[in-house]
Short mmCIF file of C-alpha atoms in Angstrom, two decimals:
data_model
loop_
_atom_site.label_atom_id
_atom_site.label_comp_id
_atom_site.label_asym_id
_atom_site.label_seq_id
_atom_site.Cartn_x
_atom_site.Cartn_y
_atom_site.Cartn_z
CA GLY A 1 -78.94 15.35 -156.00
CA ARG A 2 -78.97 14.22 -159.62
CA ASP A 3 -81.66 11.55 -159.18
CA ASP A 4 -85.13 13.10 -159.03
CA SER A 5 -87.07 9.90 -159.70
CA LYS A 6 -88.11 9.55 -156.03
CA LEU A 7 -88.92 12.76 -154.22
CA GLY A 8 -89.98 13.59 -150.71
CA GLY A 9 -87.31 12.40 -148.25
CA PRO A 10 -86.34 14.64 -145.30
CA LEU A 11 -83.66 17.26 -145.95
CA ARG A 12 -80.73 18.44 -143.86
CA LEU A 13 -79.23 21.81 -144.65
CA ARG A 14 -75.64 22.15 -145.82
CA LEU A 15 -74.69 25.78 -145.44
CA ASP A 16 -71.22 25.98 -146.97
CA PRO A 17 -70.90 27.78 -150.33
CA TYR A 18 -71.41 25.86 -153.57
CA PHE A 19 -70.47 28.57 -156.07
CA THR A 20 -69.87 32.29 -156.46
CA ALA A 21 -71.45 34.19 -159.33
CA LEU A 22 -70.86 37.49 -161.10
CA SER A 23 -74.06 38.90 -162.56
CA PRO A 24 -75.64 42.28 -163.36
CA TYR A 25 -78.82 41.07 -161.61
CA ASN A 26 -79.65 38.85 -158.67
CA THR A 27 -81.37 35.92 -160.36
CA TYR A 28 -82.48 32.39 -159.69
CA TRP A 29 -79.91 29.87 -160.99
CA ARG A 30 -81.54 27.47 -163.41
CA GLY A 31 -79.96 24.06 -163.91
CA GLU A 32 -82.33 21.99 -166.06
CA SER A 33 -85.97 21.07 -166.41
CA LYS A 34 -87.54 17.62 -166.47
CA SER A 35 -90.71 16.70 -168.27
CA VAL A 36 -91.89 13.17 -167.39
CA TYR A 37 -93.73 12.69 -164.09
CA THR A 38 -93.82 9.06 -162.96
CA GLY A 39 -96.07 9.37 -159.93
CA ARG A 40 -93.04 9.31 -157.62
CA GLY A 41 -90.76 11.95 -159.16
CA TRP A 42 -89.26 13.26 -162.41
CA ILE A 43 -87.17 11.72 -165.17
CA GLN A 44 -85.78 12.88 -168.51
CA PRO A 45 -85.67 10.10 -171.14
CA VAL A 46 -82.11 9.25 -172.22
CA GLY A 47 -81.10 10.53 -175.64
CA ASP A 48 -84.27 12.57 -175.96
CA SER A 49 -82.89 16.01 -176.77
CA ALA A 50 -84.24 17.40 -180.03
CA GLN A 51 -82.27 20.42 -181.17
CA VAL A 52 -85.23 22.63 -182.10
CA ILE A 53 -88.70 22.67 -180.56
CA ALA A 54 -91.63 24.98 -181.08
CA GLY A 55 -89.76 27.08 -183.61
CA ALA A 56 -87.17 27.92 -180.99
CA GLU A 57 -84.58 29.37 -183.32
CA ARG A 58 -82.60 32.12 -181.67
CA THR A 59 -83.59 35.11 -183.72
CA GLY A 60 -84.55 38.69 -182.90
CA GLY A 61 -86.73 39.98 -180.13
CA VAL A 62 -84.02 40.16 -177.46
CA THR A 63 -82.15 43.13 -176.08
CA GLY A 64 -78.97 43.71 -174.10
CA GLU A 65 -75.27 43.95 -174.74
CA ALA A 66 -74.90 40.26 -175.49
CA ALA A 67 -77.40 40.61 -178.32
CA GLU A 68 -74.78 42.43 -180.38
CA ASP A 69 -73.50 39.06 -181.56
CA ALA A 70 -75.44 38.34 -184.75
CA ALA A 71 -75.05 34.56 -184.65
CA ILE A 72 -76.57 33.03 -181.55
CA PRO A 73 -76.60 29.23 -181.67
CA ALA A 74 -79.74 27.20 -180.96
CA ALA A 75 -80.16 27.13 -177.22
CA ALA A 76 -82.86 28.35 -174.88
CA GLN A 77 -86.13 29.44 -176.42
CA VAL A 78 -85.64 33.16 -176.98
CA ASP A 79 -88.58 34.95 -178.52
CA THR A 80 -89.90 38.35 -177.46
CA GLY A 81 -89.79 39.91 -174.01
CA ARG A 82 -86.29 38.71 -173.05
CA LYS A 83 -82.99 40.39 -172.35
CA LEU A 84 -79.59 38.77 -172.86
CA ILE A 85 -77.09 39.08 -170.02
CA ARG A 86 -73.73 37.46 -169.35
CA GLN A 87 -72.88 35.76 -166.07
CA THR A 88 -69.88 33.98 -164.58
CA VAL A 89 -70.06 31.04 -162.18
CA THR A 90 -67.07 29.82 -160.13
CA PHE A 91 -67.42 26.64 -158.08
CA GLU A 92 -65.96 26.38 -154.59
CA ALA A 93 -64.71 22.90 -155.50
CA PRO A 94 -64.28 21.85 -159.16
CA LEU A 95 -66.92 19.50 -160.56
CA THR A 96 -66.59 16.21 -162.41
CA GLY A 97 -69.12 13.84 -163.94
CA ARG A 98 -72.37 15.17 -165.38
CA VAL A 99 -72.68 18.96 -165.02
CA ALA A 100 -75.66 21.12 -166.00
CA LEU A 101 -74.38 24.67 -166.39
CA LEU A 102 -76.37 26.96 -164.10
CA SER A 103 -77.71 30.16 -165.62
CA GLY A 104 -79.75 33.14 -164.45
CA GLY A 105 -82.37 32.58 -167.13
CA LEU A 106 -82.76 30.30 -170.12
CA PRO A 107 -79.19 29.51 -171.29
CA VAL A 108 -78.25 30.76 -174.74
CA GLN A 109 -74.60 29.83 -175.15
CA ALA A 110 -71.48 29.07 -173.14
CA GLU A 111 -68.84 31.71 -173.79
CA ARG A 112 -65.97 30.00 -172.00
CA ILE A 113 -65.46 27.04 -169.67
CA ILE A 114 -62.37 26.86 -167.45
CA ALA A 115 -61.55 23.19 -166.95
CA GLY A 116 -58.55 20.90 -166.60
CA ASP A 117 -56.34 19.32 -163.98
CA GLY A 118 -55.14 22.62 -162.53
CA GLU A 119 -52.09 22.81 -164.82
CA GLU A 120 -53.26 22.19 -168.39
CA PRO A 121 -56.49 23.92 -169.49
CA VAL A 122 -58.99 21.76 -171.38
CA GLU A 123 -61.59 22.91 -173.90
CA ILE A 124 -65.09 21.56 -173.25
CA GLU A 125 -68.13 21.98 -175.48
CA PRO A 126 -71.41 21.47 -173.62
CA ARG A 127 -74.37 19.79 -175.29
CA PHE A 128 -77.63 21.72 -175.58
CA ASP A 129 -80.71 19.76 -174.49
CA ALA A 130 -83.65 21.54 -176.10
CA TRP A 131 -86.33 19.71 -174.09
CA ALA A 132 -84.64 20.56 -170.79
CA ASP A 133 -83.43 23.99 -172.01
CA ALA A 134 -80.04 23.23 -170.51
CA LEU A 135 -76.37 23.33 -171.46
CA ILE A 136 -74.98 20.03 -170.20
CA VAL A 137 -71.52 18.52 -169.95
CA ASP A 138 -72.38 14.82 -170.07
CA TYR A 139 -69.15 13.73 -168.45
CA ALA A 140 -66.20 15.74 -167.14
CA ALA A 141 -63.32 13.39 -166.28
CA PRO A 142 -61.00 14.14 -163.34
CA SER A 143 -58.56 15.62 -165.86
CA GLU A 144 -61.40 17.82 -167.18
CA ARG A 145 -62.88 19.03 -163.89
CA ILE A 146 -64.80 22.27 -164.25
CA TYR A 147 -63.69 25.26 -162.19
CA SER A 148 -65.65 28.09 -163.75
CA TYR A 149 -67.55 29.22 -166.82
CA GLU A 150 -69.13 32.24 -168.45
CA LEU A 151 -72.38 32.10 -170.39
CA THR A 152 -75.14 34.18 -171.92
CA SER A 153 -78.62 33.91 -170.39
CA ALA A 154 -81.98 35.13 -171.63
CA VAL A 155 -83.99 36.67 -168.77
CA SER A 156 -87.69 37.44 -169.17
CA THR A 157 -88.85 41.05 -169.18
CA ALA A 158 -92.49 40.24 -169.97
CA SER A 159 -94.96 41.93 -167.61
CA ALA A 160 -98.03 40.27 -166.14
CA ASP A 161 -100.29 42.38 -168.37
CA MET A 162 -98.41 41.28 -171.49
CA LEU A 163 -98.73 37.63 -170.50
CA ARG A 164 -102.45 37.99 -169.72
CA HIS A 165 -103.10 39.07 -173.31
CA GLU A 166 -101.14 36.31 -175.02
CA GLU A 167 -103.18 34.20 -177.39
CA GLY A 168 -102.58 31.43 -179.87
CA PRO A 169 -102.43 27.64 -179.89
CA ASP A 170 -99.59 25.69 -178.30
CA PRO A 171 -97.28 23.82 -180.71
CA ALA A 172 -98.12 20.12 -181.02
CA GLU A 173 -94.74 19.02 -179.67
CA VAL A 174 -95.24 21.18 -176.57
CA ARG A 175 -98.71 19.75 -175.96
CA ASP A 176 -97.48 16.19 -176.43
CA ARG A 177 -94.55 16.57 -174.07
CA PHE A 178 -95.64 19.01 -171.38
CA LEU A 179 -99.21 17.87 -170.75
CA GLN A 180 -98.02 14.34 -169.84
CA LEU A 181 -99.66 12.74 -166.80
CA PRO A 182 -99.30 9.16 -165.52
CA ASP A 183 -102.27 6.88 -166.20
CA ALA A 184 -102.53 6.09 -162.49
CA LEU A 185 -102.81 9.73 -161.37
CA PRO A 186 -105.67 9.86 -158.80
CA GLU A 187 -108.84 11.42 -160.13
CA ARG A 188 -109.09 13.89 -157.25
CA VAL A 189 -105.79 15.47 -158.34
CA ARG A 190 -107.09 15.90 -161.90
CA LYS A 191 -110.35 17.41 -160.70
CA LEU A 192 -108.60 19.87 -158.40
CA GLY A 193 -106.37 21.06 -161.25
CA GLU A 194 -109.35 21.45 -163.59
CA ARG A 195 -111.28 23.42 -160.97
CA LEU A 196 -108.43 25.80 -160.16
CA VAL A 197 -107.72 26.57 -163.82
CA ALA A 198 -111.35 26.80 -164.96
CA GLY A 199 -112.05 29.87 -162.87
CA GLU A 200 -109.60 32.10 -164.78
CA SER A 201 -109.92 33.76 -168.18
CA ASN A 202 -106.26 33.61 -169.24
CA ARG A 203 -103.20 31.43 -168.75
CA TYR A 204 -101.25 33.82 -166.56
CA ASP A 205 -104.03 34.22 -164.01
CA ALA A 206 -104.68 30.47 -164.06
CA ALA A 207 -101.03 29.77 -163.23
CA ALA A 208 -101.05 32.47 -160.56
CA ALA A 209 -104.21 30.95 -159.04
CA VAL A 210 -102.59 27.53 -158.69
CA GLU A 211 -99.42 29.15 -157.33
CA SER A 212 -101.42 31.06 -154.71
CA TYR A 213 -103.53 28.03 -153.78
CA LEU A 214 -100.45 25.99 -152.90
CA GLU A 215 -98.57 28.83 -151.24
CA HIS A 216 -101.38 29.69 -148.82
CA ARG A 217 -102.95 26.29 -148.05
CA TYR A 218 -99.93 24.09 -147.40
CA THR A 219 -97.11 24.20 -144.86
CA TYR A 220 -93.40 24.40 -145.61
CA SER A 221 -91.25 21.86 -143.73
CA LEU A 222 -87.96 20.05 -144.30
CA ASP A 223 -89.15 17.18 -142.08
CA SER A 224 -90.96 15.38 -144.87
CA ARG A 225 -91.12 11.74 -145.91
CA GLN A 226 -91.55 9.79 -149.10
CA PRO A 227 -95.10 8.52 -149.65
CA PRO A 228 -95.85 4.81 -149.12
CA GLU A 229 -95.23 2.40 -151.98
CA GLY A 230 -98.04 2.62 -154.51
CA ALA A 231 -99.08 6.13 -153.44
CA ASP A 232 -98.80 9.07 -155.82
CA PHE A 233 -96.34 11.75 -154.64
CA VAL A 234 -98.56 14.73 -155.53
CA ASP A 235 -101.76 13.12 -154.24
CA HIS A 236 -100.10 12.28 -150.91
CA PHE A 237 -98.83 15.85 -150.53
CA LEU A 238 -102.13 17.51 -151.46
CA PHE A 239 -104.54 15.32 -149.54
CA VAL A 240 -102.62 13.46 -146.81
CA ASP A 241 -99.43 15.07 -145.45
CA ARG A 242 -100.13 18.65 -146.59
CA ILE A 243 -96.54 19.63 -145.67
CA GLY A 244 -93.35 19.61 -147.71
CA TYR A 245 -90.59 21.66 -149.27
CA CYS A 246 -89.90 23.03 -152.75
CA ASP A 247 -90.04 19.64 -154.52
CA HIS A 248 -93.55 19.04 -153.19
CA PHE A 249 -94.89 22.49 -154.06
CA SER A 250 -93.31 22.71 -157.52
CA THR A 251 -94.26 19.17 -158.59
CA ALA A 252 -97.83 19.68 -157.39
CA MET A 253 -98.14 22.92 -159.38
CA VAL A 254 -96.92 21.31 -162.61
CA ILE A 255 -99.37 18.40 -162.26
CA LEU A 256 -102.32 20.64 -161.36
CA LEU A 257 -101.61 22.89 -164.36
CA ARG A 258 -101.27 19.93 -166.71
CA SER A 259 -104.55 18.54 -165.35
CA GLY A 260 -106.14 21.84 -166.38
CA GLY A 261 -104.63 21.70 -169.88
CA ILE A 262 -101.75 24.14 -169.38
CA PRO A 263 -98.26 23.00 -170.50
CA ALA A 264 -95.77 23.19 -167.63
CA ARG A 265 -92.46 21.66 -166.61
CA TRP A 266 -90.42 21.10 -163.43
CA VAL A 267 -87.15 23.01 -162.97
CA LYS A 268 -84.27 22.42 -160.56
CA GLY A 269 -81.46 24.79 -159.66
CA PHE A 270 -80.68 27.28 -156.91
CA ALA A 271 -82.38 30.22 -155.24
CA PRO A 272 -80.54 33.56 -155.62
CA GLY A 273 -78.16 33.27 -152.66
CA ASP A 274 -76.61 36.18 -150.76
CA PRO A 275 -74.86 39.33 -152.00
CA ALA A 276 -71.10 39.39 -151.49
CA PRO A 277 -68.49 42.13 -152.11
CA SER A 278 -68.88 43.53 -155.61
CA ALA A 279 -66.82 42.25 -158.51
CA ALA A 280 -65.15 45.63 -158.79
CA SER A 281 -63.67 45.31 -155.31
CA THR A 282 -62.28 41.81 -155.78
CA SER A 283 -59.39 41.75 -158.18
CA GLY A 284 -55.93 40.33 -158.20
CA GLY A 285 -57.04 36.82 -157.29
CA THR A 286 -55.06 33.76 -158.24
CA GLY A 287 -55.93 30.43 -159.79
CA SER A 288 -59.37 29.66 -161.09
CA ARG A 289 -61.08 32.34 -159.01
CA GLY A 290 -58.77 35.04 -160.27
CA GLU A 291 -59.54 33.95 -163.80
CA ALA A 292 -63.27 34.02 -163.11
CA VAL A 293 -63.05 37.65 -162.03
CA SER A 294 -61.12 38.55 -165.17
CA LEU A 295 -63.85 36.95 -167.27
CA ALA A 296 -66.29 39.58 -166.08
CA SER A 297 -64.36 42.25 -167.92
CA GLY A 298 -65.25 40.64 -171.21
CA THR A 299 -68.99 40.48 -170.67
CA GLY A 300 -69.75 43.85 -172.10
CA SER A 301 -70.85 45.16 -168.69
CA SER A 302 -68.70 47.56 -166.76
CA SER A 303 -67.41 46.44 -163.39
CA ALA A 304 -69.78 48.88 -161.69
CA GLU A 305 -72.73 46.95 -163.13
CA MET A 306 -71.54 43.51 -162.02
CA HIS A 307 -72.33 42.14 -158.58
CA ARG A 308 -71.00 39.12 -156.75
CA TYR A 309 -73.33 36.57 -155.15
CA THR A 310 -72.54 33.56 -152.97
CA VAL A 311 -74.84 30.56 -153.36
CA ALA A 312 -74.77 27.75 -150.79
CA TYR A 313 -75.74 24.10 -151.07
CA ALA A 314 -78.73 24.98 -148.87
CA ASP A 315 -80.00 27.30 -151.64
CA ALA A 316 -80.82 24.28 -153.84
CA HIS A 317 -84.38 24.76 -155.06
CA SER A 318 -87.02 23.69 -157.57
CA TRP A 319 -89.78 25.68 -159.26
CA VAL A 320 -92.11 25.69 -162.29
CA GLU A 321 -92.05 27.00 -165.85
CA VAL A 322 -95.30 27.60 -167.74
CA TYR A 323 -95.46 27.80 -171.53
CA PHE A 324 -96.88 30.93 -173.21
CA PRO A 325 -97.42 30.76 -177.00
CA GLU A 326 -95.66 34.06 -177.77
CA THR A 327 -93.09 34.47 -174.97
CA GLY A 328 -92.16 30.86 -174.32
CA TRP A 329 -91.34 29.58 -170.83
CA ILE A 330 -92.07 31.77 -167.80
CA ALA A 331 -91.08 30.90 -164.24
CA PHE A 332 -93.50 30.58 -161.30
CA ASP A 333 -92.72 29.48 -157.76
CA PRO A 334 -95.46 28.19 -155.40
CA THR A 335 -93.12 27.46 -152.46
CA PRO A 336 -94.04 29.81 -149.56
CA GLY A 337 -91.75 32.83 -149.46
CA PHE A 338 -90.28 32.45 -152.94
CA GLY A 339 -93.04 33.48 -155.36
CA GLU A 340 -92.55 37.25 -155.31
CA SER A 341 -88.81 37.07 -155.96
CA ILE A 342 -89.03 34.90 -159.04
CA ALA A 343 -91.84 36.99 -160.52
CA LEU A 344 -89.61 40.06 -160.78
CA SER A 345 -88.61 40.92 -164.34
CA VAL A 346 -85.08 41.91 -165.28
CA SER A 347 -86.15 45.54 -165.34
CA THR A 348 -86.77 45.48 -161.59
CA LEU A 349 -84.15 42.98 -160.44
CA ALA A 350 -81.41 44.60 -158.38
CA ASP A 351 -78.81 43.91 -155.78
CA TYR A 352 -80.88 43.60 -152.61
CA ARG A 353 -78.16 44.40 -150.10
CA LEU A 354 -79.58 46.30 -147.16
CA GLY A 355 -77.96 49.68 -147.57
CA GLU A 356 -78.39 52.87 -145.61
CA ALA A 357 -81.32 54.02 -147.75
CA ASP A 358 -83.09 50.69 -147.24
CA THR A 359 -82.60 50.92 -143.48
CA VAL A 360 -84.04 54.42 -143.33
CA ALA A 361 -87.04 53.39 -145.41
CA ALA A 362 -87.72 50.20 -143.48
CA PHE A 363 -86.98 51.45 -139.95
CA PRO A 364 -87.25 55.27 -139.81
CA TRP A 365 -87.40 55.27 -136.01
CA LEU A 366 -84.20 53.22 -135.78
CA ALA A 367 -82.40 55.54 -138.19
CA LYS A 368 -83.56 58.51 -136.11
CA ALA A 369 -82.39 56.84 -132.90
CA VAL A 370 -78.95 56.23 -134.41
CA GLU A 371 -78.77 59.85 -135.54
CA VAL A 372 -79.75 61.11 -132.06
CA ALA A 373 -77.18 58.83 -130.44
CA LYS A 374 -74.46 60.15 -132.75
CA HIS A 375 -75.21 63.72 -131.67
CA LEU A 376 -75.90 62.86 -128.04
CA GLN A 377 -72.61 61.11 -127.32
CA PRO A 378 -70.20 64.01 -128.07
CA ARG A 379 -72.52 66.52 -126.40
CA LEU A 380 -72.63 64.50 -123.20
CA THR A 381 -68.86 64.18 -123.28
CA GLU A 382 -68.56 67.96 -123.65
CA LEU A 383 -70.99 68.60 -120.78
CA ALA A 384 -69.14 66.18 -118.58
CA TYR A 385 -65.85 67.94 -119.36
CA GLU A 386 -67.37 71.36 -118.56
CA LYS A 387 -68.79 70.07 -115.32
CA LEU A 388 -65.49 68.56 -114.26
CA THR A 389 -63.48 71.67 -115.09
CA ARG A 390 -65.80 73.79 -112.96
CA MET A 391 -65.73 71.39 -110.04
CA THR A 392 -65.67 72.87 -106.57
CA PRO A 393 -65.11 71.13 -103.27
CA ARG A 394 -68.86 71.34 -102.78
CA LEU A 395 -69.57 68.91 -105.70
CA ARG A 396 -71.61 66.08 -104.21
CA PRO A 397 -71.01 62.35 -104.82
CA PHE A 398 -74.52 62.24 -106.30
CA ASP A 399 -73.39 64.57 -109.13
CA TRP A 400 -70.50 62.27 -109.95
CA THR A 401 -72.82 59.27 -110.03
CA VAL A 402 -75.38 60.92 -112.35
CA LEU A 403 -72.68 62.09 -114.78
CA ALA A 404 -71.00 58.70 -114.91
CA LEU A 405 -74.29 56.81 -115.40
CA THR A 406 -75.54 59.21 -118.10
CA ALA A 407 -72.34 59.09 -120.11
CA GLY A 408 -72.10 55.33 -119.68
CA PHE A 409 -75.67 54.83 -120.83
CA ALA A 410 -75.13 56.96 -123.93
CA LEU A 411 -71.97 55.05 -124.84
CA LEU A 412 -73.63 51.70 -124.24
CA PHE A 413 -76.73 52.66 -126.23
CA ALA A 414 -74.64 53.83 -129.20
CA ARG A 415 -72.63 50.59 -129.10
CA GLU A 416 -75.76 48.43 -129.00
CA LEU A 417 -77.30 50.31 -131.91
CA ARG A 418 -74.18 49.66 -133.94
CA LEU A 419 -73.71 46.01 -132.98
CA ARG A 420 -77.19 44.77 -132.16
CA GLY A 421 -79.51 47.15 -133.97
CA TYR A 422 -81.82 44.47 -135.31
CA LEU A 423 -82.15 42.81 -131.90
CA LEU A 424 -83.25 46.12 -130.38
CA LEU A 425 -86.23 46.04 -132.77
CA LEU A 426 -87.87 43.74 -130.27
CA ALA A 427 -87.78 46.21 -127.41
CA PHE A 428 -88.93 49.19 -129.45
CA GLY A 429 -91.44 47.20 -131.50
CA ARG A 430 -93.42 46.47 -128.36
CA LEU A 431 -93.90 50.21 -127.84
CA ARG A 432 -95.63 50.44 -131.23
CA PRO A 433 -98.22 47.63 -131.52
CA GLY A 434 -99.27 48.77 -134.98
CA SER A 435 -95.79 48.97 -136.48
CA THR A 436 -94.61 46.68 -139.27
CA PHE A 437 -92.07 44.09 -138.24
CA PRO A 438 -88.91 43.46 -140.24
CA GLY A 439 -88.87 41.17 -143.22
CA ARG A 440 -86.81 38.13 -144.07
CA ARG A 441 -83.53 39.97 -144.63
CA GLU A 442 -83.67 41.81 -141.32
CA LEU A 443 -84.59 38.67 -139.35
CA LEU A 444 -81.69 36.83 -140.95
CA ALA A 445 -79.40 39.72 -140.02
CA SER A 446 -80.46 39.25 -136.39
CA ALA A 447 -79.76 35.53 -136.69
CA ASP A 448 -76.33 36.25 -138.19
CA ARG A 449 -75.42 37.99 -134.95
CA VAL A 450 -76.31 34.79 -133.06
CA TRP A 451 -74.10 32.69 -135.35
CA ARG A 452 -71.20 35.12 -134.89
CA GLU A 453 -71.53 35.05 -131.11
CA LEU A 454 -71.68 31.24 -131.10
CA ALA A 455 -68.61 31.06 -133.34
CA LEU A 456 -66.67 33.22 -130.87
CA LEU A 457 -67.70 30.97 -127.98
CA HIS A 458 -67.53 27.53 -129.59
CA GLY A 459 -65.55 28.02 -132.80
CA PRO A 460 -66.91 28.19 -136.38
CA LYS A 461 -69.33 25.52 -137.53
CA PRO A 462 -67.49 22.75 -139.44
CA ALA A 463 -68.58 22.43 -143.08
CA SER A 464 -69.60 18.80 -142.54
CA MET A 465 -71.93 19.65 -139.63
CA THR A 466 -75.54 20.79 -139.98
CA ALA A 467 -76.88 23.85 -138.16
CA ARG A 468 -78.94 21.66 -135.84
CA GLU A 469 -75.98 19.48 -134.93
CA TYR A 470 -73.90 22.57 -134.21
CA ILE A 471 -76.62 24.07 -131.99
CA GLN A 472 -77.06 20.79 -130.11
CA GLY A 473 -73.32 20.61 -129.41
CA ALA A 474 -73.12 24.26 -128.37
CA PHE A 475 -75.91 23.90 -125.81
CA SER A 476 -75.29 20.31 -124.69
CA GLU A 477 -74.32 21.53 -121.22
CA ASP A 478 -76.78 24.41 -121.01
CA GLN A 479 -80.21 22.83 -120.69
CA ALA A 480 -81.74 26.14 -119.62
CA GLN A 481 -81.24 27.59 -123.10
CA SER A 482 -81.29 24.36 -125.07
CA GLU A 483 -85.00 24.60 -125.86
CA CYS A 484 -84.68 28.25 -126.92
CA ALA A 485 -81.77 27.32 -129.22
CA GLU A 486 -83.73 24.45 -130.74
CA GLN A 487 -86.69 26.71 -131.50
CA PHE A 488 -84.33 29.32 -132.92
CA VAL A 489 -82.69 26.95 -135.40
CA ARG A 490 -86.06 25.50 -136.52
CA THR A 491 -87.43 28.96 -137.31
CA TRP A 492 -84.12 30.04 -138.87
CA GLU A 493 -84.21 27.04 -141.25
CA LYS A 494 -87.70 28.01 -142.41
CA ILE A 495 -86.72 31.65 -142.93
CA TYR A 496 -83.35 30.94 -144.59
CA TYR A 497 -84.26 27.97 -146.76
CA GLY A 498 -88.02 28.25 -147.14
CA GLY A 499 -88.39 32.01 -147.38
CA LEU A 500 -90.82 32.04 -144.41
CA ARG A 501 -92.33 35.44 -143.70
CA PRO A 502 -93.25 35.31 -140.01
CA ASP A 503 -96.21 37.30 -138.72
CA ARG A 504 -95.80 39.80 -135.89
CA GLN A 505 -96.11 37.23 -133.11
CA GLU A 506 -93.59 34.88 -134.74
CA SER A 507 -91.20 37.79 -135.35
CA VAL A 508 -91.38 38.82 -131.69
CA LYS A 509 -90.64 35.27 -130.59
CA PHE A 510 -87.75 34.85 -133.05
CA LEU A 511 -86.15 38.20 -132.14
CA GLU A 512 -86.48 37.32 -128.45
CA GLN A 513 -84.64 34.06 -129.13
CA CYS A 514 -81.95 35.98 -131.02
CA ARG A 515 -81.59 38.42 -128.12
CA LYS A 516 -81.18 35.67 -125.56
CA LEU A 517 -78.69 33.64 -127.58
CA ALA A 518 -76.62 36.58 -128.85
CA SER A 519 -76.13 38.03 -125.38
CA ARG A 520 -74.75 34.90 -123.70
CA ARG A 521 -71.27 36.35 -123.33
CA GLY A 522 -72.66 39.27 -121.35
#
């Protein structure tokens, strides 16, 4: 939502796509930051958008094809350790009203916005808010609805070692704005922030310490609640409920850092989303989406370098940016399951689709089993043919039975490896107690099989229906599996939305649930 002044209510996932993006890297999608914490949430004072802060003129120190343009207007703070990339965003449904243009890093400039009533294109110039580091269309009327846009983003390439050695005072305007705390902030929150920061010798390690503290001591859950009237949001999360989702974790990290004297701000946007067919393979579209694809050709990146990503409403997310005197704002994410992804620099970001090489590396035994099955099936067929051609009247019924069962087993095994490979991890994993269980991507792939099977049995999930509502309807007359389905969807929500990394026992349980639910037709 657009109102962040009261945080903490329970969330329900909406899984339909929000936008599709073309990008050379799989990045977080930054909307805007907010700087004033009220004790209940975040606000950005109206009309408070100075055009230059902390010497943030867009000068040298950046690399990338987009940097070839000599004149870069004042936008995101671009100093050293950043690379300029171009990205295209196309919304599933055009937007009106206030729109913050999403970008894979700090936004530098909007190259082109496709807007209008579907017949007449309209030119729109977004406003740059320097305090929020955001390109914002304050109001898009129905006749100016926004379909798509292309922009230049500045993505950090600074390594942890570089950030550990940064020195220098923070600009006065940064200290004044991004160390703000409400007068009524409970003292125990201040003291916790001071203690966490005091144990580190540099800003990067201090931020990482707070990030780790939150990630490992608090529980991710969508079933949250707003604190009672008069209670501080961060205090209630840290010392009372101790559960929450991204808004809780990110807000708490900003306040703890500020309590320790480190400038930080709260950021809202979207997690990376899921890879889709590459931009190179999707051409010839019509309407706004066809135009969005054609925009990619003007980014300076070849089609082979561009990738397509689908981002859903459920990928909405919030995180933290910490100020470093030389590099500027650097992203951190204390929400369990998200921290490692956001810490990757542009030099290591890549399309994370699970390809054949990834499968071999992650599951060598499964790759070997597939290879054996491929060779076994034709050989068994050949042996069966030889046996049949040499049949004599003395061939016993037992021989026929063995041949039929062996060939049938090989065919069935090959089919299951192809269709249900990830579900078979459960059976084979139990034979190797010390083996490493699959990660988030592989568990979600197992869950995808469940969703496909349910769609075949009950029809696709309507866009207006949540995953839980769909599951409840699908199993309303099957009480025997209703509890298993309920546990499945709860764990799936945590893995999909919260980035949960289950331990071995949780993985076994989740894969068992996937196996039961995906095999209902059999």
